Coordinates of C-alpha atoms in Angstrom, one line a residue:
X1 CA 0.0 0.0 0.0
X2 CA 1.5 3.1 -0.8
X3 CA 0.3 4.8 2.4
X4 CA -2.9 7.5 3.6
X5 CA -3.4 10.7 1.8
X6 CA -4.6 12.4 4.7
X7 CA -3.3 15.0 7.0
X8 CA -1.1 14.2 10.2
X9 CA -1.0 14.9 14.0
X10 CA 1.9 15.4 16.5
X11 CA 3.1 13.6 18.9
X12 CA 4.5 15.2 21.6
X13 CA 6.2 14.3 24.8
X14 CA 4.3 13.8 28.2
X15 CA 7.6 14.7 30.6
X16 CA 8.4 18.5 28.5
X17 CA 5.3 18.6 25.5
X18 CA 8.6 18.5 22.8
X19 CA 7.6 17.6 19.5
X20 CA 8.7 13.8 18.7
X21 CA 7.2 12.9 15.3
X22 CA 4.1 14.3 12.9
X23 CA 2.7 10.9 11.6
X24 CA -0.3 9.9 9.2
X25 CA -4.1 10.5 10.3
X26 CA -5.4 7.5 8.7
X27 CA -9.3 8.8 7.1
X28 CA -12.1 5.8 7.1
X29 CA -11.3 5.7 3.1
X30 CA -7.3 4.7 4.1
X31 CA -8.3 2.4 6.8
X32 CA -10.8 1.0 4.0
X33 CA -7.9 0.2 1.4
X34 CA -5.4 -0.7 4.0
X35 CA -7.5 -3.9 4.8
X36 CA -8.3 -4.7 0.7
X37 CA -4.2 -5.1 0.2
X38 CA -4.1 -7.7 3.5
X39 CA -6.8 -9.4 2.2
X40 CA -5.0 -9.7 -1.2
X41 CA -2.1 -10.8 0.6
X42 CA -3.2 -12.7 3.6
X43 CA -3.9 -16.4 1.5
X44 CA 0.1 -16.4 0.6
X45 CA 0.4 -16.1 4.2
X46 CA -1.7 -18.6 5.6
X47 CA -0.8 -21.6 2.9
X48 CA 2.9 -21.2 4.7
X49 CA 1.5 -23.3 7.3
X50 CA 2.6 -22.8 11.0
X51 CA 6.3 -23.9 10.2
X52 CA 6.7 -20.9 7.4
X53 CA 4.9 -18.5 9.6
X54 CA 7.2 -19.0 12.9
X55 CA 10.1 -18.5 10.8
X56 CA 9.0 -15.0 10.0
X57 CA 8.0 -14.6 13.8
X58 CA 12.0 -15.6 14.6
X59 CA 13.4 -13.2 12.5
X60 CA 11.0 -10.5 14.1
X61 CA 12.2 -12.0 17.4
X62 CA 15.8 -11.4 16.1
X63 CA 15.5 -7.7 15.2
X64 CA 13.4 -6.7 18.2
X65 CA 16.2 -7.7 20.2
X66 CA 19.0 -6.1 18.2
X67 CA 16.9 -2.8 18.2
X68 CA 16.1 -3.1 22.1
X69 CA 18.0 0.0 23.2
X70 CA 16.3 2.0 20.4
X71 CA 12.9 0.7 21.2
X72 CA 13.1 1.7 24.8
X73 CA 14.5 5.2 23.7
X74 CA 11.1 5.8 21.5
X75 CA 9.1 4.3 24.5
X76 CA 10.6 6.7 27.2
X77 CA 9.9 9.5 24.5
X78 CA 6.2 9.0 23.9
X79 CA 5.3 7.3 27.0
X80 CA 7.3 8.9 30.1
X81 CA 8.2 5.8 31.1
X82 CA 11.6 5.4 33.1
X83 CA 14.4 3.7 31.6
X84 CA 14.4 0.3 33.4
X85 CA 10.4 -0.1 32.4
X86 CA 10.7 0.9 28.7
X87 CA 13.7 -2.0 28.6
X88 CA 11.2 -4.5 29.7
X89 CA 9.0 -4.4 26.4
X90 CA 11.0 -5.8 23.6
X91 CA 12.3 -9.0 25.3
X92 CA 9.0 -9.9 26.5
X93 CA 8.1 -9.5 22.9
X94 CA 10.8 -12.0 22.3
X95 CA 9.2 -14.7 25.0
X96 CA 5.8 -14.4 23.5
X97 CA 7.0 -14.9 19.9
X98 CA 9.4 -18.1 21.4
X99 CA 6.5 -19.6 22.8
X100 CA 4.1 -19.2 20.2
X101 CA 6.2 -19.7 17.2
X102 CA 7.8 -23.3 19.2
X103 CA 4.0 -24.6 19.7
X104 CA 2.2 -22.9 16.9
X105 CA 2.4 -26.5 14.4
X106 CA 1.1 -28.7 17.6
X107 CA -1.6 -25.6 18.2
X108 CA -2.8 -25.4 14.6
X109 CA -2.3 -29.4 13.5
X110 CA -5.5 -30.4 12.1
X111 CA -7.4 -33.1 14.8
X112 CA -9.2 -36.6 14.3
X113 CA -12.6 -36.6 15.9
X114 CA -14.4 -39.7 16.9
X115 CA -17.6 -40.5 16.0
X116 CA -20.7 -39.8 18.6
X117 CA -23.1 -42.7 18.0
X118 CA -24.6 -44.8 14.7
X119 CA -25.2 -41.3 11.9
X120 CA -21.4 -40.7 12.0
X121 CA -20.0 -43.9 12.9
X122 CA -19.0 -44.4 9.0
X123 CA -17.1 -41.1 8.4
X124 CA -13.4 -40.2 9.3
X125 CA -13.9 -36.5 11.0
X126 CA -11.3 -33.9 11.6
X127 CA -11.2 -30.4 12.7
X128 CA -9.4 -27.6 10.6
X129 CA -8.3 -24.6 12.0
X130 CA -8.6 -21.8 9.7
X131 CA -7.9 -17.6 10.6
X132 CA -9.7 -14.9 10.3
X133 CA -8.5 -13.2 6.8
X134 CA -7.7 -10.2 8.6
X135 CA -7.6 -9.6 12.5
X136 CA -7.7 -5.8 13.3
X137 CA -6.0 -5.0 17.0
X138 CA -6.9 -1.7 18.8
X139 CA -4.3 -1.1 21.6
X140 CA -4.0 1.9 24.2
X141 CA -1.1 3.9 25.2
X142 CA 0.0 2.7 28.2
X143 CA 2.7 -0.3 26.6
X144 CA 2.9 1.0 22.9
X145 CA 5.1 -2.0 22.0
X146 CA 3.9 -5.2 24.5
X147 CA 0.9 -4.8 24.1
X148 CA 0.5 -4.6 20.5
X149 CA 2.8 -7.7 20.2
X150 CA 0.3 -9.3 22.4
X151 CA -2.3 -9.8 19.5
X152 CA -0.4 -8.8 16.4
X153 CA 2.0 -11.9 17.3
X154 CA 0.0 -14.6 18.1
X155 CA -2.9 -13.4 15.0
X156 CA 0.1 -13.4 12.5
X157 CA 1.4 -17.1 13.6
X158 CA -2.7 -18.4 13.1
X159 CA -2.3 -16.9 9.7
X160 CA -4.2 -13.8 9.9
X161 CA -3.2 -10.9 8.0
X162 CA -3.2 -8.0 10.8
X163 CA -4.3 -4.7 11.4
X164 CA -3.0 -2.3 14.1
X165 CA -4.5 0.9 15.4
X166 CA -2.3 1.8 18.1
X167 CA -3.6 4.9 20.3
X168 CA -3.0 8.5 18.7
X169 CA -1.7 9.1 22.2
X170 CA 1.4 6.9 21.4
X171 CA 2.2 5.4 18.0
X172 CA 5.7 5.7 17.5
X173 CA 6.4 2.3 19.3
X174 CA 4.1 0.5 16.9
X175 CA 5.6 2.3 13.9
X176 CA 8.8 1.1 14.6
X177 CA 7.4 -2.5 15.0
X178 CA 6.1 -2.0 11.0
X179 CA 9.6 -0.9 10.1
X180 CA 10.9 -3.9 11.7
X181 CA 8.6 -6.0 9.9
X182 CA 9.5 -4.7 6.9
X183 CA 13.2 -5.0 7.7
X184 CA 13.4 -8.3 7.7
X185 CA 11.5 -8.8 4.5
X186 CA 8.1 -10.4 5.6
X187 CA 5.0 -10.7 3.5
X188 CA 2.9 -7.7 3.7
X189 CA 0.3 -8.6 6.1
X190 CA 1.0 -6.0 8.8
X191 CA -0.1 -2.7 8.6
X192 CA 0.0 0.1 11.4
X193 CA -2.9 2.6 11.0
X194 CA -2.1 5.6 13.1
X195 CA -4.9 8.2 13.8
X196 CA -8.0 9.1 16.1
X197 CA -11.2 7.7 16.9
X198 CA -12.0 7.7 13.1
X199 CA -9.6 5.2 12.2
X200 CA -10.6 3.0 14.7
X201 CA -14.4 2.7 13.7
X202 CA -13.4 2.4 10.8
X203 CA -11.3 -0.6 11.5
X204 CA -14.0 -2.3 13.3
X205 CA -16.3 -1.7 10.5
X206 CA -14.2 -3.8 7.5
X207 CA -12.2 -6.5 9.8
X208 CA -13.1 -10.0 10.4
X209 CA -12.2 -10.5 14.0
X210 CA -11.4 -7.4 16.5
X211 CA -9.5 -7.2 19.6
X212 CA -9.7 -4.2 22.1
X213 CA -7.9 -3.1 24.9
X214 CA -8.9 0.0 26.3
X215 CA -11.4 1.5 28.5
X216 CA -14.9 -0.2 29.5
X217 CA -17.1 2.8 27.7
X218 CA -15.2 2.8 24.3
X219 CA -15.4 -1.6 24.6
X220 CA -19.0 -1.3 24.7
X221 CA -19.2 0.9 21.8
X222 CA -17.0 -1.8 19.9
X223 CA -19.0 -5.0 21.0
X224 CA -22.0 -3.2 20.2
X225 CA -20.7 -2.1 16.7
X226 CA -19.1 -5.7 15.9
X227 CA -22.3 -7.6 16.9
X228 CA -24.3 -5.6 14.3
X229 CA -21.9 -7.0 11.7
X230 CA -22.0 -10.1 13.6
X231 CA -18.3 -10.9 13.2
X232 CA -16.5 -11.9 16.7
X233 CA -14.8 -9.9 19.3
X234 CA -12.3 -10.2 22.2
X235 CA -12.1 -7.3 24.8
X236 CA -9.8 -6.2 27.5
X237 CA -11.1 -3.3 29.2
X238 CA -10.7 -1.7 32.6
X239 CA -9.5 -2.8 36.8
X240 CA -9.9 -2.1 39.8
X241 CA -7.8 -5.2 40.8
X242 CA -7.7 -5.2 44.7
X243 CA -5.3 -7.0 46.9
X244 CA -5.7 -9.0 50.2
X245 CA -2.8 -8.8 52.4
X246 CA -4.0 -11.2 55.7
X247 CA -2.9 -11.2 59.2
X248 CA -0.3 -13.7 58.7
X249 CA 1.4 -12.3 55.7
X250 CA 5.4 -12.1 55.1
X251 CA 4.8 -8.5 55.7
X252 CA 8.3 -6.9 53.9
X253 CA 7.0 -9.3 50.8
X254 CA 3.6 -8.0 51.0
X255 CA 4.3 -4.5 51.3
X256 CA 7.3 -4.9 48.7
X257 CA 4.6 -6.7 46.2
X258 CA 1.5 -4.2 46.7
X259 CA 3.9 -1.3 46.1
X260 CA 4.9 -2.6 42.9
X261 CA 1.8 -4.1 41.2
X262 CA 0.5 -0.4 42.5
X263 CA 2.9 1.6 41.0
X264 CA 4.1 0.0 38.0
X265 CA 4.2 2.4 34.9
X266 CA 2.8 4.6 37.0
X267 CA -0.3 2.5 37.8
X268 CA -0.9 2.6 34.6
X269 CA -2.0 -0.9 33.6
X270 CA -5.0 -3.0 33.5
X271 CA -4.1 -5.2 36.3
X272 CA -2.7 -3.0 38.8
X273 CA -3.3 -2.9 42.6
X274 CA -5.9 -0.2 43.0
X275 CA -7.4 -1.3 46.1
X276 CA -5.9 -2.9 49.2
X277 CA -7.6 -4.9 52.3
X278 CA -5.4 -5.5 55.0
X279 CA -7.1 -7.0 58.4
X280 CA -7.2 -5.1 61.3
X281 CA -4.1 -7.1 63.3
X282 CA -1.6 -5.9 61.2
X283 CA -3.1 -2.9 59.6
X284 CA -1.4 -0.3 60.7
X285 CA 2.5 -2.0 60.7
X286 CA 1.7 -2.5 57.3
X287 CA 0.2 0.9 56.4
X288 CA 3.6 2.5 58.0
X289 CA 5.8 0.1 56.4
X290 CA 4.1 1.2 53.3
X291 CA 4.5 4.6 53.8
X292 CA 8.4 4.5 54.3
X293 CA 8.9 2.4 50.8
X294 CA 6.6 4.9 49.0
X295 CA 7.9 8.1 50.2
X296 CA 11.1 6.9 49.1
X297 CA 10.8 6.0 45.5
X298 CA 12.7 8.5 43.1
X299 CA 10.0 10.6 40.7
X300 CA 10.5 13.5 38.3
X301 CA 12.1 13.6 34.8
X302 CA 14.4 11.1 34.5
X303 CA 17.6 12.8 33.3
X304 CA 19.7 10.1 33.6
X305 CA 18.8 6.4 33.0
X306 CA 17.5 4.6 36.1
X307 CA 17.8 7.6 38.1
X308 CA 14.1 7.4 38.7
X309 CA 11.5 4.9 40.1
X310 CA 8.3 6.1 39.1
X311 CA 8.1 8.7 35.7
X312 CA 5.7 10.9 34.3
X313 CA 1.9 9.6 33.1
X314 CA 1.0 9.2 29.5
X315 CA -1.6 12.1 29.6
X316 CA -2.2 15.2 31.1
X317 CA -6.3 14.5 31.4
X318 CA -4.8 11.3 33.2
X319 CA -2.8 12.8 36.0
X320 CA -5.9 15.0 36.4
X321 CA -8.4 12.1 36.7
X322 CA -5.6 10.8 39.5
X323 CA -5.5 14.2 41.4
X324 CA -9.1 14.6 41.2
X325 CA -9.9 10.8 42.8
X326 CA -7.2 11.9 45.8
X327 CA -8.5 15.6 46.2
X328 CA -12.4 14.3 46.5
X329 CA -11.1 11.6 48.8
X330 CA -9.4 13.2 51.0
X331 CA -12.4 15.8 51.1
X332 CA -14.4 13.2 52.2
X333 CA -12.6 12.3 55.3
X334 CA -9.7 10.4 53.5
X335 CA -5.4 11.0 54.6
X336 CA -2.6 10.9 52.3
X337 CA 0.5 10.2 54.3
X338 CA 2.8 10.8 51.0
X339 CA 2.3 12.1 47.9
X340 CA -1.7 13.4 46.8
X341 CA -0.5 15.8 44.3
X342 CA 1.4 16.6 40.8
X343 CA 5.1 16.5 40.9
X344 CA 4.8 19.8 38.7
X345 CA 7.2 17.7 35.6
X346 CA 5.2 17.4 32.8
X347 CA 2.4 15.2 33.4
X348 CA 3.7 13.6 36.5
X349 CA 2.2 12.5 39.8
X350 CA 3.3 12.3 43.6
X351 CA 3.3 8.1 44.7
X352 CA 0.3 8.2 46.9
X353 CA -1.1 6.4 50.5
X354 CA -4.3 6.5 51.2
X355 CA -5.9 6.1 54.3
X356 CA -9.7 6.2 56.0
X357 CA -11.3 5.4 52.7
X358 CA -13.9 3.6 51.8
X359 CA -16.8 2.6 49.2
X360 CA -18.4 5.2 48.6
X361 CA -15.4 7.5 47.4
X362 CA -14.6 7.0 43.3
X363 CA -10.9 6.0 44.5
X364 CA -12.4 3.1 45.1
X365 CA -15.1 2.4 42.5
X366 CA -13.8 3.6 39.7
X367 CA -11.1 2.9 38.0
X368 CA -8.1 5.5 38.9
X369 CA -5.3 4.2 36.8
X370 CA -2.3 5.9 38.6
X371 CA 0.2 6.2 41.3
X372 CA -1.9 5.7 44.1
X373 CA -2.5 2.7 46.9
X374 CA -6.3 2.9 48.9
X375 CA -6.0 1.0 51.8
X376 CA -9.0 -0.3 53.8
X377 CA -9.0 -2.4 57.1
X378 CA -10.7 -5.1 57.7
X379 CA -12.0 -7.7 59.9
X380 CA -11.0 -10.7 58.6
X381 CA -10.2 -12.7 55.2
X382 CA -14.7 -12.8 54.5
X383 CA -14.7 -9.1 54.9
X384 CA -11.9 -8.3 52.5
X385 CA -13.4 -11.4 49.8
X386 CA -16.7 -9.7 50.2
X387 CA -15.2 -6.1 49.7
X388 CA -13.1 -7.2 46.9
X389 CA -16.5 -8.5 45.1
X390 CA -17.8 -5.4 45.6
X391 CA -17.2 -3.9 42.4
X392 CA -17.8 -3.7 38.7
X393 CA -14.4 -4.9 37.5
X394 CA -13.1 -8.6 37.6
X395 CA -9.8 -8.4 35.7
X396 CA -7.5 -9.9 38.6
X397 CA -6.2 -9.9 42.2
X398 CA -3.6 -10.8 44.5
X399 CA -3.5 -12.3 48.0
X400 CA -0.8 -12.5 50.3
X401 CA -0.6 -14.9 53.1
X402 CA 1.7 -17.5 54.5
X403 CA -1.2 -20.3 54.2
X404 CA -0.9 -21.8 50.6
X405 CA -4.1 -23.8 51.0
X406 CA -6.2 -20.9 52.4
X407 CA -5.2 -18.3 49.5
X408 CA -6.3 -21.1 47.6
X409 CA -9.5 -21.4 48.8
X410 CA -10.0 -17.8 49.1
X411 CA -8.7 -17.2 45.1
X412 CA -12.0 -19.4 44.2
X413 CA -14.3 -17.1 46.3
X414 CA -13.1 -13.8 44.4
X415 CA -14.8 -12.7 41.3
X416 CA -12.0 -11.8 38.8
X417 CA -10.0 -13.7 36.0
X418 CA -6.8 -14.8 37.7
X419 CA -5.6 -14.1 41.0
X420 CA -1.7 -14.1 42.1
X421 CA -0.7 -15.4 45.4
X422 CA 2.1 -13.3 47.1
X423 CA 3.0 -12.2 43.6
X424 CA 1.7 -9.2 41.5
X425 CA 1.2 -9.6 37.2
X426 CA 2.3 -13.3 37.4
X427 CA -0.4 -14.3 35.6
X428 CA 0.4 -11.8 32.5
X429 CA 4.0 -13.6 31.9
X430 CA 2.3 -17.3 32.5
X431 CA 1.2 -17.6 28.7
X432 CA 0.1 -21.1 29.5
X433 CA -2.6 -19.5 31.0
X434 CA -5.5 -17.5 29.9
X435 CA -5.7 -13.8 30.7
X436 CA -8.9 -12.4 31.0
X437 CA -11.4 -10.4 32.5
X438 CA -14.7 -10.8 34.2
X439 CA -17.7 -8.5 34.8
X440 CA -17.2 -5.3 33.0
X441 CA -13.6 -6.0 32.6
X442 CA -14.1 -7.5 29.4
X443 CA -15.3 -10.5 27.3
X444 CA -13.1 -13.3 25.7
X445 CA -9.0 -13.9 27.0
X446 CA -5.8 -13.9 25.8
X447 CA -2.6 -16.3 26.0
X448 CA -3.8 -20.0 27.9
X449 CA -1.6 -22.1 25.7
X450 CA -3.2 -23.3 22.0
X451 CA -6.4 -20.8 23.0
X452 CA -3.5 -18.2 22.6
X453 CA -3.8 -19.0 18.5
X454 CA -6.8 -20.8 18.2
X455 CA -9.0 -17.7 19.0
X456 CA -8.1 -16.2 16.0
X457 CA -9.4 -19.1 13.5
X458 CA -12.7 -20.2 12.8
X459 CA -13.2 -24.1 13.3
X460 CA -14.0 -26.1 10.2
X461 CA -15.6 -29.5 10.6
X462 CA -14.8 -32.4 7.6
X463 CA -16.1 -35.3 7.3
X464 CA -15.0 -38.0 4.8
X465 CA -16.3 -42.1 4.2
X466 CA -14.3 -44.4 6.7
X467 CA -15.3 -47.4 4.1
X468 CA -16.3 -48.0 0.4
X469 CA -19.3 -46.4 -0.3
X470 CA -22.2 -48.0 -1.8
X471 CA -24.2 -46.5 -4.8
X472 CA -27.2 -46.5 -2.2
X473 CA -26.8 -46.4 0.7
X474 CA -29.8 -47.1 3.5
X475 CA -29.4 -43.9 5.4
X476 CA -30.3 -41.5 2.3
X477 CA -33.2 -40.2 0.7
X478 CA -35.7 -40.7 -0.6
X479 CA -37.1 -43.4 1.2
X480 CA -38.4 -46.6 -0.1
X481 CA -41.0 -48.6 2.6
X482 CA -38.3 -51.1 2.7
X483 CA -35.3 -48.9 3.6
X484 CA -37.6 -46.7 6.5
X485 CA -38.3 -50.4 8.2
X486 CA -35.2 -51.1 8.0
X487 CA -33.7 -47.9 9.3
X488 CA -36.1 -47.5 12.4
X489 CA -35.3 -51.6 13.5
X490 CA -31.9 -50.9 13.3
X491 CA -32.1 -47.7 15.8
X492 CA -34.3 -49.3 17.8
X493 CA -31.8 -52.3 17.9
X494 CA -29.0 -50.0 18.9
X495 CA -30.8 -48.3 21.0
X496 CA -31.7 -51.6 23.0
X497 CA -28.4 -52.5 23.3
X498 CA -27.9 -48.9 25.1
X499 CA -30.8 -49.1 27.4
X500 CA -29.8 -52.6 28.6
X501 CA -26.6 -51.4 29.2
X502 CA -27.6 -48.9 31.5
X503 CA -30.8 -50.6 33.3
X504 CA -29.5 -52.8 35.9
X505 CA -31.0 -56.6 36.0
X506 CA -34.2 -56.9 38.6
X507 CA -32.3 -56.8 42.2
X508 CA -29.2 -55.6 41.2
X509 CA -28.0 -52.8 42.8
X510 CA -25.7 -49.9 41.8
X511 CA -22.3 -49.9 42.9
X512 CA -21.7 -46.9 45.8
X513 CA -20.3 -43.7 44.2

């Protein structure tokens, strides 16, 4: 394709508002012909079979890695991120495409079906996996390289032709993931279209499967919009993942653990700890052990690399959705013993401890996505299971305890997707599992082994003779007189058979259970 005709948009830094890069604002019309050349080339693609596809994935592995310290320079542009985050993206790229591309011919091999009773008894059966021509991927801004590859990867190795719309907010990353595809030579069935909320109905309008990550009011719009075209949908949408630190917790590990799956990118992801329950025994060692580690952590602009722990947000509209949850809090009767305010950087936000909150207060309910930590007390392990459940999210949770079999037990009373036991965003590197949220959290999952591929084919069902086939066989129409008698004593034979099977003789018992 030779590329949009329409205008562009800047991209600018979050950290000092410098101008990075003017790239292409993708019209409906561009989006339109972008997906006509995938479709024209996606059919090459998909007869190279798993084997032929993987070996494309390698090479992509190959140069992601070579390019790693460039990639991380155009994440900490767009993004804010510090140094030692934006380094984390491109090698777990390179996982996902090892693991994939190893098990993609065992995922996709075709599989012999047996036979469910007399009708099929006769025919071989096997079921074909086939992709979606072209899978179109609408990722946010808060990993503009992972996440992408999180989709685009495992849709290319099923033999989709792909479709990226990565947020207007930051596009670079998945720009240079184009140029790396075209680096290396691969067939053109990956295209990046950059632009606004345009592009991105537009993509949903002409693709075959979509996948969105984003927030839970834009999913609904997409569900809605690919269910009147009737053509199938996987969504990752918002969190408010809450940890459960109980009275007999390692309490360093815990407070180590809830810092980080808090703070992470800023707070900035999906499945970070917005919410914490911590019972009333060890509440407040743990709420000043907290403190300490948070009011320590480096923030600002990170002039140097690693010099910080915590960096600017993505978005000036979302440090203000942060500081507005923490100001209304602690209006409400809520502390902040560090942090509740802008660092006065760019877009960048004070680590924040909050104390004497509760459910009513949106720090709580909704979704904050930023540097902050809620902390409730509770009675026990049922009050912080039944306060965890109290919400409209489900995406994830953790627990932290020194009793294995109890976190257990309590993992299966909580309402979310996957739960991490004295661990934070385990779950997200375990791509033998699925990943996926409940509730308005979102629909469908990623990763969990062959699921990770399979969700982006369409199942076909063949059926061929087992034997010789007759010129007439009983089973077809029309029917004579002859051939209907025939037919019915023959079910009702087998049928027989299966009832005495399962009746037992006159004073026989059944075996205990």
């Amino acid at each position: 394709m030779a590329g949009p005709t329409t205008s562009t948009f800047e991209v600018r830094s979050p950290v000092d508002d410098r101008l990075l890069a003017e790239v292409a604002d993708f019209s409906p019309a561009d989006v339109v012909e972008a997906v006509i050349t995938l479709r024209d080339a996606q059919p090459a693609w998909e007869a190279l079979g798993p084997k032929g596809r993987a070996r494309w994935m390698r090479r992509l592995r190959d140069w992601l890695l070579d390019e790693a310290d460039h990639l991380a320079d155009v994440l900490q542009a767009e993004s804010g991120k510090p140094r030692a985050e934006a380094q984390l993206e491109a090698p777990w790229m390179a996982e996902l495409i090892n693991y994939f591309a190893d098990h993609a011919g065992e995922f996709l091999a075709d599989e012999r079906v047996g036979h469910s009773g007399l009708l099929s008894a006769t025919k071989r059966m096997v079921k074909v996996y086939r992709p979606y021509p072209v899978v179109g991927v609408i990722s946010p801004w808060n990993y503009p390289l992972a996440m992408p590859g999180m989709d685009v990867i495992p849709a290319l190795l099923a033999g989709s032709a792909v479709l990226l719309k990565p947020s207007e907010v930051t596009p670079l990353s998945a720009l240079e993931l184009a140029r790396g595809w075209r680096e290396i030579g691969a067939p053109p069935v990956l295209t990046v279209a950059t632009g606004s909320a345009p592009a991105g109905q537009a993509l949903v309008d002409v693709v075959d499967f979509v996948q969105f990550t984003g927030s839970t009011s834009t999913g609904r719009l997409v569900a809605h919009r690919a269910v009147d075209r009737l053509v199938p949908y996987s969504l990752e949408l918002g969190g408010k993942d809450p940890a459960i630190v109980l009275a007999d917790a390692d309490l360093d590990r815990a407070v180590a653990g809830v810092t980080w799956g808090a703070l992470f990118n800023s707070g900035q992801a999906c499945v970070s700890i917005e919410r914490v329950y911590v019972e009333d025994s060890i509440h407040d060692s743990f709420v000043a052990r907290l403190t300490t580690l948070v009011d320590g952590l480096r923030h600002g602009e990170e002039t140097t690399p690693y010099a910080v722990d915590v960096a600017a947000m993505a978005t000036p509209q979302q440090r203000d959705l942060v500081h507005r949850h923490v100001t209304e809090a602690v209006a409400d009767g809520a502390r902040a013993l560090t942090g509740g305010s802008p660092t006065g950087i760019g877009t960048g936000y004070r680590p924040t401890v909050l104390v004497d909150v509760d459910h009513s207060m949106a720090c709580i309910r909704e979704e904050t996505f930023g540097p902050t930590i809620p902390v409730i007390r509770v009675a026990d392990a049922d009050e912080a299971v039944r306060l965890a459940n109290d919400s409209t999210y489900g995406l994830s949770a953790t627990i932290w305890t020194r009793d294995l079999p109890r976190a257990q037990s309590i993992a299966r009373r909580l309402d979310v997707g996957a739960v991490n036991i004295n661990d934070a965003y385990a779950n997200l590197f375990a791509l033998t599992l699925p990943h996926g949220g409940w509730k308005t959290s979102g629909s469908g999952a990623r990763f969990g082994g062959a699921h990770g591929l399979r969700k982006y084919t369409r199942q076909q069902a063949i059926t061929a003779p087992r034997f010789p086939t007759l010129e007439r066989e009983p089973a077809w129409f029309p029917y004579s007189r002859g051939r209907a008698l025939l037919t019915r004593r023959l079910f009702h034979a087998v049928a027989a058979r299966d009832l005495r099977r399962r009746i037992p003789r006159f004073g026989r018992t059944d075996p205990p259970r």
